[in-house]
mmCIF file of C-alpha atoms and ligand atoms in Angstrom:
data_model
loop_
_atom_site.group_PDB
_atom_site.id
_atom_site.type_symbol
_atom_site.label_atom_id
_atom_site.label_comp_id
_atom_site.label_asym_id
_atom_site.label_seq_id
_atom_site.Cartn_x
_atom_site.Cartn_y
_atom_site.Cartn_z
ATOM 1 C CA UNK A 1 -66.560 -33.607 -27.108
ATOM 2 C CA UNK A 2 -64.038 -31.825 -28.374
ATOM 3 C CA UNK A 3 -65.484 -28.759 -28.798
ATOM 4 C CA UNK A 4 -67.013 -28.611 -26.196
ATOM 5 C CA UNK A 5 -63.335 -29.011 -24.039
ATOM 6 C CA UNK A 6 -62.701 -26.085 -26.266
ATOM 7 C CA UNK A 7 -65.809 -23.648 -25.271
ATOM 8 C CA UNK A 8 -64.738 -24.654 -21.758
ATOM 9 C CA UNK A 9 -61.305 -23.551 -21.882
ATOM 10 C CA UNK A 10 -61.755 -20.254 -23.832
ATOM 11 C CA UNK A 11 -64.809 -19.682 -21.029
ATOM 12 C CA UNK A 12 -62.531 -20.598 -18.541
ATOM 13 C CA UNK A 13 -59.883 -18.471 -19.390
ATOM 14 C CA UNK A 14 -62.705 -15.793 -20.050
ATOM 15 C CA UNK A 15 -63.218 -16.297 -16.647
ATOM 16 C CA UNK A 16 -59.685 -16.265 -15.562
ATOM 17 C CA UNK A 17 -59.751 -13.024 -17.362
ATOM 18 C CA UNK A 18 -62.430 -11.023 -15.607
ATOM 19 C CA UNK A 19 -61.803 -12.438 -12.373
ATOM 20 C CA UNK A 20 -57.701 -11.583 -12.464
ATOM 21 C CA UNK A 21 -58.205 -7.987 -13.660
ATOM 22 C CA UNK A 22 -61.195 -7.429 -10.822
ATOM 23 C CA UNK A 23 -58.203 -8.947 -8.585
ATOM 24 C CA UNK A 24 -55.832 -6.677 -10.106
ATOM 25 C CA UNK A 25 -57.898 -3.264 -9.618
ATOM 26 C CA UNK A 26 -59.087 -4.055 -5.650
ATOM 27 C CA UNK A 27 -55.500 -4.949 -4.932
ATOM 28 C CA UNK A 28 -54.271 -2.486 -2.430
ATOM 29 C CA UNK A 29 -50.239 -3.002 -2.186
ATOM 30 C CA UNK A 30 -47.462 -4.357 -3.819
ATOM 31 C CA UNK A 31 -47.370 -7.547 -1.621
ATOM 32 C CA UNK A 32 -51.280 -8.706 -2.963
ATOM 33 C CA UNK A 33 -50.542 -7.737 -6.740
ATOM 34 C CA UNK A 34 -47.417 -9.892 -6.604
ATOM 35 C CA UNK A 35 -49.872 -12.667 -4.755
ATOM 36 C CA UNK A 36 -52.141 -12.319 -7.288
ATOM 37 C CA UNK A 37 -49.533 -12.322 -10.491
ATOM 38 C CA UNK A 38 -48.084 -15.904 -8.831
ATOM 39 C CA UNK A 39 -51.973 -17.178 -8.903
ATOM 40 C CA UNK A 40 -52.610 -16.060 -12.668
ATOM 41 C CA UNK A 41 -49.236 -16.796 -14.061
ATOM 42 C CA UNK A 42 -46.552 -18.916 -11.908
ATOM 43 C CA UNK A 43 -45.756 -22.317 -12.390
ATOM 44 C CA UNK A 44 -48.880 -23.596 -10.533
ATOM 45 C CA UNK A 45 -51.061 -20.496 -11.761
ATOM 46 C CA UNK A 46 -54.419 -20.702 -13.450
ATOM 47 C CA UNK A 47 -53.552 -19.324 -16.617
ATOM 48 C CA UNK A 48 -50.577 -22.052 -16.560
ATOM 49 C CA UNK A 49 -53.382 -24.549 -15.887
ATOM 50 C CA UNK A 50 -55.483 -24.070 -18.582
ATOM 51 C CA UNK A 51 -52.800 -23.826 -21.077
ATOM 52 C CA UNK A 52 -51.658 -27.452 -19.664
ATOM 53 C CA UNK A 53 -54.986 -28.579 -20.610
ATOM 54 C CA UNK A 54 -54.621 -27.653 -24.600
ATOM 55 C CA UNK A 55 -52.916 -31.257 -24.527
ATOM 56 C CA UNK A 56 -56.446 -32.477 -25.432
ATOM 57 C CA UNK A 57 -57.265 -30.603 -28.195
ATOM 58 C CA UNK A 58 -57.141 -31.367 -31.714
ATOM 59 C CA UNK A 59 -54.049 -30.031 -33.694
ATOM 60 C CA UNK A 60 -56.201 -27.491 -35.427
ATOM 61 C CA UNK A 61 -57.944 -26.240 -32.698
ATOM 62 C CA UNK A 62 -54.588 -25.755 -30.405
ATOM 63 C CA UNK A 63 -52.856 -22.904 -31.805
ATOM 64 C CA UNK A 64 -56.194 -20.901 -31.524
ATOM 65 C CA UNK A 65 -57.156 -21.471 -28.139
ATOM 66 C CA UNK A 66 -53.125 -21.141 -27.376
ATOM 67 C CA UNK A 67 -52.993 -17.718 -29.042
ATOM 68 C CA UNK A 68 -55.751 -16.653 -27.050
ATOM 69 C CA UNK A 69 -54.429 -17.840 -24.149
ATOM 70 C CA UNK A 70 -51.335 -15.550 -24.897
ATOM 71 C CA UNK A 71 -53.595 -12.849 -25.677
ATOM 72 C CA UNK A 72 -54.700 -12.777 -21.815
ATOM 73 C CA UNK A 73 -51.184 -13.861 -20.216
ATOM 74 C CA UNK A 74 -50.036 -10.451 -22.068
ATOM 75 C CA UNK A 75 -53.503 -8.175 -21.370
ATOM 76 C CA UNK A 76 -52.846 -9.975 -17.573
ATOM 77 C CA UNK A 77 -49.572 -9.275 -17.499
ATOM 78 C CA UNK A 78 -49.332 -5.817 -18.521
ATOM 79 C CA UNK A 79 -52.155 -5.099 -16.111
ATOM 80 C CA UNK A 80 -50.407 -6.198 -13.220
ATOM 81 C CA UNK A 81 -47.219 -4.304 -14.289
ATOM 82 C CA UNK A 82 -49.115 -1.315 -14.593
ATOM 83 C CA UNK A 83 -50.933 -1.787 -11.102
ATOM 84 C CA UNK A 84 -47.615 -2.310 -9.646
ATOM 85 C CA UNK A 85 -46.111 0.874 -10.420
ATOM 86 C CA UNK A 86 -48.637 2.726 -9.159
ATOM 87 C CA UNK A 87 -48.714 0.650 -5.985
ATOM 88 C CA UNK A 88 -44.578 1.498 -5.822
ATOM 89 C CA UNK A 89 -45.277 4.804 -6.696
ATOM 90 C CA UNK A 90 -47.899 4.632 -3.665
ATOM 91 C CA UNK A 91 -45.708 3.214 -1.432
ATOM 92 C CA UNK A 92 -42.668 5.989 -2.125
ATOM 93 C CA UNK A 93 -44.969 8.995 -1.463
ATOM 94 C CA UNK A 94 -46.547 7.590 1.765
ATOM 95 C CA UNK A 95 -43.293 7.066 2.953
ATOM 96 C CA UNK A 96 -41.359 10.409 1.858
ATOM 97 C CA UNK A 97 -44.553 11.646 3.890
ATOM 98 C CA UNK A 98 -43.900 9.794 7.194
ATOM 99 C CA UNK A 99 -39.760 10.249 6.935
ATOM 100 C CA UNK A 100 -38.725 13.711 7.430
ATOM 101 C CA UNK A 101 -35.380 14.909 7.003
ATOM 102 C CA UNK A 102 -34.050 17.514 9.237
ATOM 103 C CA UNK A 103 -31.408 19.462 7.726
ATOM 104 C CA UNK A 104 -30.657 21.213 10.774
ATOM 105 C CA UNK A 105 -29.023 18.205 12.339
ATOM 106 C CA UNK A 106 -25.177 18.545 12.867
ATOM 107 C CA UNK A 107 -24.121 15.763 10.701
ATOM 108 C CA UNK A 108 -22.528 12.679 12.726
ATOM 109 C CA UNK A 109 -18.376 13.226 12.966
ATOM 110 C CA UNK A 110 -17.051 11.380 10.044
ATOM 111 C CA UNK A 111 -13.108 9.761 11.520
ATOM 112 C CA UNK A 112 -10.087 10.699 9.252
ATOM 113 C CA UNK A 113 -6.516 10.095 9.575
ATOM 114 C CA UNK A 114 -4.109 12.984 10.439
ATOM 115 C CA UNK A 115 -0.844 13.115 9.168
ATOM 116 C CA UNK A 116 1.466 11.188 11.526
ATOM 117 C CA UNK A 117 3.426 13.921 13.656
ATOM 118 C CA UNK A 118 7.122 12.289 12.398
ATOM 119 C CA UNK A 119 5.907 12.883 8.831
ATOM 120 C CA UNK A 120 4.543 16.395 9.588
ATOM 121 C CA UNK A 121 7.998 17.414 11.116
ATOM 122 C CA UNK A 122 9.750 15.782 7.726
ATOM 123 C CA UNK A 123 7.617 17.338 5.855
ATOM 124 C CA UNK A 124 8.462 20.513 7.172
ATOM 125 C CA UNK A 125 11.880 20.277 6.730
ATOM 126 C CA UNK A 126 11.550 19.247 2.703
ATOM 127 C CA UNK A 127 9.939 22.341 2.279
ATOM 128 C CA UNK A 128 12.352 24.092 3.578
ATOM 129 C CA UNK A 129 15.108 22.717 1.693
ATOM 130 C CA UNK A 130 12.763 22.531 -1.977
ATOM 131 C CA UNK A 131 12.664 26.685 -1.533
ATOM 132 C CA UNK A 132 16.009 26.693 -1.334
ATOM 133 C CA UNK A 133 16.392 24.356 -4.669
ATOM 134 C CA UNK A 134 17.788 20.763 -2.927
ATOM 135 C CA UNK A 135 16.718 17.859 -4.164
ATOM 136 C CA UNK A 136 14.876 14.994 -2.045
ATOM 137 C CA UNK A 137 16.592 11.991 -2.285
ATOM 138 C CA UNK A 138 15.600 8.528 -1.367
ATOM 139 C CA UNK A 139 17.632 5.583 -0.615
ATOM 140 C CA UNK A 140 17.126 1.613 0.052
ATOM 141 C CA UNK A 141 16.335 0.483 3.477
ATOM 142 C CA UNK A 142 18.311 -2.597 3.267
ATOM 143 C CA UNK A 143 21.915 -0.950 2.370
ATOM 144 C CA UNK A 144 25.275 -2.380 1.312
ATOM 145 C CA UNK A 145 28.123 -2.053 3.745
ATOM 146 C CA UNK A 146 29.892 -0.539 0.999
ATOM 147 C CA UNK A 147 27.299 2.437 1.255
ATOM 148 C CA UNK A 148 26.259 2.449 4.778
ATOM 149 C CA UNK A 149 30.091 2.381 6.036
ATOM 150 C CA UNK A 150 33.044 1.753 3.239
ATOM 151 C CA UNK A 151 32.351 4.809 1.293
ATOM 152 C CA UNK A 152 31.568 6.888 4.340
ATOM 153 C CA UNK A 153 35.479 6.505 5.259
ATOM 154 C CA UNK A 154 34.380 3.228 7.998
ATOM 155 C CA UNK A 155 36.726 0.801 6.623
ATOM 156 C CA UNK A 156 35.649 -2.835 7.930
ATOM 157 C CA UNK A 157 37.147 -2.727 11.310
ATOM 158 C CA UNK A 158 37.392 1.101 11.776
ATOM 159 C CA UNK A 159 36.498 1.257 15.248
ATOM 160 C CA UNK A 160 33.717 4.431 14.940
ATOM 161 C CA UNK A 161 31.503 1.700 13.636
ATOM 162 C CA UNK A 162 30.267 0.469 17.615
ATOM 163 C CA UNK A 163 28.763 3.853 17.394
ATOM 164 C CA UNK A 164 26.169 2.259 15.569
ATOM 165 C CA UNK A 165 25.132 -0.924 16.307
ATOM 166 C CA UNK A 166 23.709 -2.800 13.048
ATOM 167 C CA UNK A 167 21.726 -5.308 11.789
ATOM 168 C CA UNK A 168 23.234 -7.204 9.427
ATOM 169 C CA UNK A 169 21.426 -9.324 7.270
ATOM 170 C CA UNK A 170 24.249 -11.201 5.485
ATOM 171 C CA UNK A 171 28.099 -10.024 5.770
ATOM 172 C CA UNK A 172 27.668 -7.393 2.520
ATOM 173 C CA UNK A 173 24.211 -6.326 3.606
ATOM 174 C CA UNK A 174 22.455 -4.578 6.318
ATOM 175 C CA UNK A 175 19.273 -2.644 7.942
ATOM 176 C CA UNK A 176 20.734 1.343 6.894
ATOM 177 C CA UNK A 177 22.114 2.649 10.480
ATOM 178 C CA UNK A 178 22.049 5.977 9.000
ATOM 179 C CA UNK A 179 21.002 8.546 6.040
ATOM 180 C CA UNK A 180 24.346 8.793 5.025
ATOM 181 C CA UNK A 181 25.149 6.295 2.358
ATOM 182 C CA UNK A 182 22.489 7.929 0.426
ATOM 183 C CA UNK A 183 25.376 11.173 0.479
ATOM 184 C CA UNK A 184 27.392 8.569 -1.108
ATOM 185 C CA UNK A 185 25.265 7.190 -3.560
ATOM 186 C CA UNK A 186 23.776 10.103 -4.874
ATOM 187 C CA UNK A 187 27.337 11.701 -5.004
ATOM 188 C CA UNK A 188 28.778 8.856 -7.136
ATOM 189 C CA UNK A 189 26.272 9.629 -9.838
ATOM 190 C CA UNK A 190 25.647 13.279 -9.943
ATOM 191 C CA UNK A 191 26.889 15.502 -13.045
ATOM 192 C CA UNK A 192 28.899 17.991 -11.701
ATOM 193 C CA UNK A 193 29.411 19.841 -14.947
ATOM 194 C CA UNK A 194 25.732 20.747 -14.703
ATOM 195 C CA UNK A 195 25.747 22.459 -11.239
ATOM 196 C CA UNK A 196 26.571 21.946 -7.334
ATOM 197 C CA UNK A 197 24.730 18.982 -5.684
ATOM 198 C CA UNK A 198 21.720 19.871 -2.903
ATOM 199 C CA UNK A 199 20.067 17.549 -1.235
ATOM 200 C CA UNK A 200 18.407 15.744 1.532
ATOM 201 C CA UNK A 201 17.220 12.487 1.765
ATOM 202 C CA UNK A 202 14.852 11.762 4.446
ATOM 203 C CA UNK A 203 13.467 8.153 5.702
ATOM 204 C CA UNK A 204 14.036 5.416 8.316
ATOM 205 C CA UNK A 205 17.336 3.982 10.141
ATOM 206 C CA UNK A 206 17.828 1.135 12.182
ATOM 207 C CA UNK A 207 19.798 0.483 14.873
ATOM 208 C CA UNK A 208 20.569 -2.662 17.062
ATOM 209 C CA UNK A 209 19.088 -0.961 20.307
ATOM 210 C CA UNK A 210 17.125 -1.838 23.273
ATOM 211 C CA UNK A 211 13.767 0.288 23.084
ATOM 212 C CA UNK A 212 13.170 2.846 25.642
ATOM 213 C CA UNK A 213 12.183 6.367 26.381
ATOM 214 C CA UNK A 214 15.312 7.649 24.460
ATOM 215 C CA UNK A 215 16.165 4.627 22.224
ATOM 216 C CA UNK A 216 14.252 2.839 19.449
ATOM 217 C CA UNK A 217 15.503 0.392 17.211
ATOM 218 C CA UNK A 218 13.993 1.909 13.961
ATOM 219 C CA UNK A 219 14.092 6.048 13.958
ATOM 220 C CA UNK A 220 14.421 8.531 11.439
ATOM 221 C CA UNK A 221 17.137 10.601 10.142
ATOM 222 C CA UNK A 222 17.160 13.476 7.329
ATOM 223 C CA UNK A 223 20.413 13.599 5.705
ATOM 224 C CA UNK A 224 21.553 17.248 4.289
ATOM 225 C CA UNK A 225 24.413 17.755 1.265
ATOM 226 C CA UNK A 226 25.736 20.232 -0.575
ATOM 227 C CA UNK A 227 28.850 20.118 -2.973
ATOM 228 C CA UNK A 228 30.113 22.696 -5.063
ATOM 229 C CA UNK A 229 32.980 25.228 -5.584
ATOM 230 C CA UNK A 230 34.295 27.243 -2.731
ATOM 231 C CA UNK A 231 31.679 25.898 0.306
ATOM 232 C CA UNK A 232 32.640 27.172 3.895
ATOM 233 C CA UNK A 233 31.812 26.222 7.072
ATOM 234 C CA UNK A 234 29.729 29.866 7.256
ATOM 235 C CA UNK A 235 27.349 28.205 4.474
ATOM 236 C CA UNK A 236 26.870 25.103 6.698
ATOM 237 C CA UNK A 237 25.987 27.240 9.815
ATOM 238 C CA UNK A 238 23.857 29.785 8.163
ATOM 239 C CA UNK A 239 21.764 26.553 6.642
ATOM 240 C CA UNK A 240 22.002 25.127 10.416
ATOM 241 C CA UNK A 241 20.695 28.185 11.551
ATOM 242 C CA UNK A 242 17.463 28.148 9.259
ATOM 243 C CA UNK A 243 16.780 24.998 9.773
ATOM 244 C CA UNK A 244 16.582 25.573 13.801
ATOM 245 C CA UNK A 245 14.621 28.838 13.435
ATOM 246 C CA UNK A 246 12.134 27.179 10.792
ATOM 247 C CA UNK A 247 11.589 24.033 13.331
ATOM 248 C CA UNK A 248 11.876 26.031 17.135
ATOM 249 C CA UNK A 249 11.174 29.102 16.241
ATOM 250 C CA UNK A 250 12.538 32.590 14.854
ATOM 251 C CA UNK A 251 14.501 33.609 17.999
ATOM 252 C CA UNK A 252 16.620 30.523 18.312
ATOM 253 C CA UNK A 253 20.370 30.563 17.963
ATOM 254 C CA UNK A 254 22.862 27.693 17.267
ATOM 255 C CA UNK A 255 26.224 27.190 18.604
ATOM 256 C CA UNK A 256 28.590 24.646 16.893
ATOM 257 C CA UNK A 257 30.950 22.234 19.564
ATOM 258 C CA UNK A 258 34.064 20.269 17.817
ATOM 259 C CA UNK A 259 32.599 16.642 17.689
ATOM 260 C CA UNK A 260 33.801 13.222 15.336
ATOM 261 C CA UNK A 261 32.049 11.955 12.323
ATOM 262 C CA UNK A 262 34.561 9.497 10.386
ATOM 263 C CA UNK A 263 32.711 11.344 7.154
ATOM 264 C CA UNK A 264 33.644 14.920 7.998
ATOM 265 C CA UNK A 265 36.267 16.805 8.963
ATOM 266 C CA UNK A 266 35.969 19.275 10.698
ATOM 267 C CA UNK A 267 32.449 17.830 12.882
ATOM 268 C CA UNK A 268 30.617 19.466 14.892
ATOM 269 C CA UNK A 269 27.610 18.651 17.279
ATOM 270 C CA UNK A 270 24.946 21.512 16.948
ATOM 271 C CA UNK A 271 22.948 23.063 20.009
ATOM 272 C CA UNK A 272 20.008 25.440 19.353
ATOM 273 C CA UNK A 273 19.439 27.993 22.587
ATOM 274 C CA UNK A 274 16.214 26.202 24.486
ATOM 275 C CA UNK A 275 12.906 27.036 23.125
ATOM 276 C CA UNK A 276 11.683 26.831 26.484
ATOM 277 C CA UNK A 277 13.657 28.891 28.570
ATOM 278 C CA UNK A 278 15.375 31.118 25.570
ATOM 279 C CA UNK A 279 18.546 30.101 27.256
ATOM 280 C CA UNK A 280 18.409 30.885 31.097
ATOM 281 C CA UNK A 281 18.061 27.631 31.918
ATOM 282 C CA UNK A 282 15.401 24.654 32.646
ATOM 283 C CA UNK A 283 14.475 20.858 32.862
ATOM 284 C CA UNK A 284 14.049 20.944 28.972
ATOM 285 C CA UNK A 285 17.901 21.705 28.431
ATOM 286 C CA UNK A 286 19.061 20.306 31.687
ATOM 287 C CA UNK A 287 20.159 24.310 32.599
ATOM 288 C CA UNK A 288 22.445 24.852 30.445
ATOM 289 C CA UNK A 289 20.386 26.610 28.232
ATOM 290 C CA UNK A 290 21.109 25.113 24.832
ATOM 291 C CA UNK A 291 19.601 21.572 23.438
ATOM 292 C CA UNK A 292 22.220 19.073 21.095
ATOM 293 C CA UNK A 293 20.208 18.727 17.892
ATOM 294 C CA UNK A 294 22.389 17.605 15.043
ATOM 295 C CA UNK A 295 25.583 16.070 13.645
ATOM 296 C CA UNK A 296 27.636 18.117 10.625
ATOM 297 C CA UNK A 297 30.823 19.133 9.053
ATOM 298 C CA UNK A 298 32.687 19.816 6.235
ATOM 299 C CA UNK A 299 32.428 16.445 4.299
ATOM 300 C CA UNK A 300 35.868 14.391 4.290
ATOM 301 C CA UNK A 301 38.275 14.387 1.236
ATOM 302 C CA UNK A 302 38.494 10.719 1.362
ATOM 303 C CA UNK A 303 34.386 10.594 0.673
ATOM 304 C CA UNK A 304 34.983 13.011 -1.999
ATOM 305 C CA UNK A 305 37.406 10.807 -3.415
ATOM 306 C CA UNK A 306 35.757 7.337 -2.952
ATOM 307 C CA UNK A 307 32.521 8.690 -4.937
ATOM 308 C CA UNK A 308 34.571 9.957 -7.819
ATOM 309 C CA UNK A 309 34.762 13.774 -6.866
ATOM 310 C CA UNK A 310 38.164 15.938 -7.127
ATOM 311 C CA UNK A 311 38.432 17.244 -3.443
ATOM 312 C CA UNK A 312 41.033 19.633 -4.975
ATOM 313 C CA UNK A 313 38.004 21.459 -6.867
ATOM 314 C CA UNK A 314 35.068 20.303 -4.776
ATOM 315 C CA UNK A 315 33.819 20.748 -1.248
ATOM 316 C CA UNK A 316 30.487 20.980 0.911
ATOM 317 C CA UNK A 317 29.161 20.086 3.814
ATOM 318 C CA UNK A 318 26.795 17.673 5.257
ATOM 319 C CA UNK A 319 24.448 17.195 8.393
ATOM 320 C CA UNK A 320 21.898 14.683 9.768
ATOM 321 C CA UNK A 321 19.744 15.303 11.866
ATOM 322 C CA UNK A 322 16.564 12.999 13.824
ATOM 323 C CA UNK A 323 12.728 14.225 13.365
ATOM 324 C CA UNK A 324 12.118 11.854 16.222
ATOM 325 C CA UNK A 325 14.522 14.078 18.563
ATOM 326 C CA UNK A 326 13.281 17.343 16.999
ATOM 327 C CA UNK A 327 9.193 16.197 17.522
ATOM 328 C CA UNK A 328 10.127 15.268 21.219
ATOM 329 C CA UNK A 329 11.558 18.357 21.933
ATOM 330 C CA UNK A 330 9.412 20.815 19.955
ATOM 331 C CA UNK A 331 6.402 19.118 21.504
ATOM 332 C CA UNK A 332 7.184 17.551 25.066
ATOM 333 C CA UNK A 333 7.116 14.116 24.200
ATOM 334 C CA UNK A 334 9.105 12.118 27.145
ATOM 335 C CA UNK A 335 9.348 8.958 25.555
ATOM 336 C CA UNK A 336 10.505 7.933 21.661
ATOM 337 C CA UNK A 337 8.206 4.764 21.696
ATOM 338 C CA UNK A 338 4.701 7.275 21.254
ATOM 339 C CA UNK A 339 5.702 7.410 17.882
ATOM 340 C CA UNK A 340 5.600 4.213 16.973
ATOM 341 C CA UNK A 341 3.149 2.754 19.358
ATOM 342 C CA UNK A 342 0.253 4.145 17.081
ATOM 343 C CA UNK A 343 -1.844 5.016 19.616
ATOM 344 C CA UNK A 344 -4.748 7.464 17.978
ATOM 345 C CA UNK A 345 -5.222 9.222 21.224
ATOM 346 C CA UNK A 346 -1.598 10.350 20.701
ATOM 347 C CA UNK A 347 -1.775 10.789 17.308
ATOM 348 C CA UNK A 348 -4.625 13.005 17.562
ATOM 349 C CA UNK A 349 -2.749 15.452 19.284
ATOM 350 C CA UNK A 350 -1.039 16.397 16.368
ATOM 351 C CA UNK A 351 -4.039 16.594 14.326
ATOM 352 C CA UNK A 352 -3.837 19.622 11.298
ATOM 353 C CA UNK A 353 -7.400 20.546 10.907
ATOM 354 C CA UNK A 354 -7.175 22.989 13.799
HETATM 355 N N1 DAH B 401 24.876 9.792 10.262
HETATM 356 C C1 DAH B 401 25.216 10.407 11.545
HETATM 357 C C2 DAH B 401 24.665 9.564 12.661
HETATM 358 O O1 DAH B 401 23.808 8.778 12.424
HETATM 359 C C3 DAH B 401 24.687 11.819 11.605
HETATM 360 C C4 DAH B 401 25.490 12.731 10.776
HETATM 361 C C5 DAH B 401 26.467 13.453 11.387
HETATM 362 C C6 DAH B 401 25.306 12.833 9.434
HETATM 363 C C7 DAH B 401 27.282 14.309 10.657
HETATM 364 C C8 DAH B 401 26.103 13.683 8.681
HETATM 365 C C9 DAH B 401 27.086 14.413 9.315
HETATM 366 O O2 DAH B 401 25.968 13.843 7.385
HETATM 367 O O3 DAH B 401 27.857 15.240 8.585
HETATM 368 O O4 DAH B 401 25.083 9.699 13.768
#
């Protein structure tokens, strides 16, 4: 009985054999040879069967029949494997046959950002100022009074501080209303035994303003210093004067009007000739020819003093002046918001790649 369960299963898996590798060769894609490996060897396969069945046999008999049965699962397997990869190999050439490429295509416009047009005129300015050795400076958003005001000669209670409306956080601290107390901080700490002090220090200001087309209540400023021996007002004008030719072009002029900043002394308000007109007169500079671009002077003794510097030995100048006023003029812009409205059909406008 016995034996005769074993000539049946070593026929059987004979059979198993012949049949799965006659299965193997006529199978024509990858989809039948993977039908046909689940018949032979998944859970409920036939191979799986049979190898089920060795429960039956005698103890002696088992491992022979079951190392025979493993002899096929491998020979099985190893066929299908092979048939497989050259069904997938099949498959990849038929279809690199249908699927042509055409090279010729223009390629599909891929989107990429453009440098924002505030950044672009900032940028612009660093430059200049890096060629002529200053250093760019940054400073803390959220200021101290001390810095944004005290040290800029605004006492608390000086009236010059309703020019600038603030924010105030808490009673020491506030959103920056200006550039400036970066002047003061960087002042404080530089080494003046190694060399005059030349920077700028560009970046965001706030100021407690209703937004419209001239007004925002965040803008940008670039703050300008320089400190050192023997600094005139000529130095501070011929910097002026580069800075308007670099930004509206290499025919513009600047004329300096007596103005108030509590931090200089002397100020002055600075007008470049119109870029537009060349100074004859038009709707740009209202027809008077020249357009109000900055705030400057010679920086006040009692800043000097507050950040540690002998105004006996040391002078300079300083200036501040608003990329958002300089984009709107150099490039028609009617209305401040644009900028910050992120609106990529605007933004696009000022795209670099030409
Ligand atoms: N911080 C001034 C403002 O916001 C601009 C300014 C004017 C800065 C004159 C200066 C300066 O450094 O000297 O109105």
């Amino acid at each position: 009985m016995k034996g005769k369960i074993k000539m049946n299963l070593k026929e059987r898996l004979e059979e198993i054999k012949q049949k799965g590798l006659e299965e193997i060769r006529h199978a024509q894609d990858v989809k039948t040879i993977n039908d046909v490996r689940v018949n032979l060897l998944g859970k409920k396969g036939s191979i799986t069967e049979v190898l089920r069945g060795m429960r039956d046999l005698s103890a002696e008999e088992r491992p022979k029949v079951g190392s025979f049965a493993n002899t096929i699962r491998d020979e099985l397997t190893q066929a299908i494997a092979q048939k497989n990869e050259e069904l997938e190999a099949l498959k990849l050439a038929k279809r690199l046959e249908s699927e042509t490429l055409d090279v010729t295509l223009p390629a599909s416009p891929v989107a990429t950002g453009t440098p924002h047009v505030l950044v672009q005129v900032i940028d612009e300015i660093e430059k200049l100022f890096l060629g002529m050795g200053f250093q760019v400076v940054d400073g803390p958003e959220i200021e101290e009074d001390h810095y944004n005001f005290e040290m800029l000669n605004l006492p608390p209670d000086h009236p010059a501080r309703d020019m600038q409306d603030t924010f105030y956080i808490t009673n020491q601290l506030l959103m920056r209303t200006q550039t400036s107390p970066v002047q003061a901080r960087t002042m404080e700490v530089h080494d003046f035994s190694k060399g005059p002090l030349k920077m700028i220090s560009p970046g965001k200001v706030y100021r407690r303003d209703t937004d419209d087309a001239t007004h925002s209540h965040q803008f940008h400023q670039v703050e300008g210093l320089v400190i050192d021996k023997n600094i005139t007002m000529g130095d501070l004008k011929g910097t002026l004067e580069l800075i308007a030719k670099t930004v509206f072009g290499q025919n513009r002029e600047i004329r300096l009007r007596p103005s108030y900043f509590p931090f200089t002394e002397p100020s002055v308000e600075v007008d470049v000739s119109c870029f537009k007109c060349g100074g004859t007169g038009c709707s740009v500079c209202k027809g008077t020819g020249w357009i109000e671009v900055l705030g400057a002077g010679m920086v006040h003794p009692n800043v000097l003093k507050m950040a540690g510097v002998d105004p006996e030995i040391y002078g300079g100048f300083a200036f501040g002046l608003g990329p958002d006023r300089f984009a709107m003029l150099k490039y028609g812009v009617d209305d401040i918001r644009e900028f910050y409205l992120n609106d990529v059909r605007f933004l696009q406008q000022f795209s670099q790649k030409g």
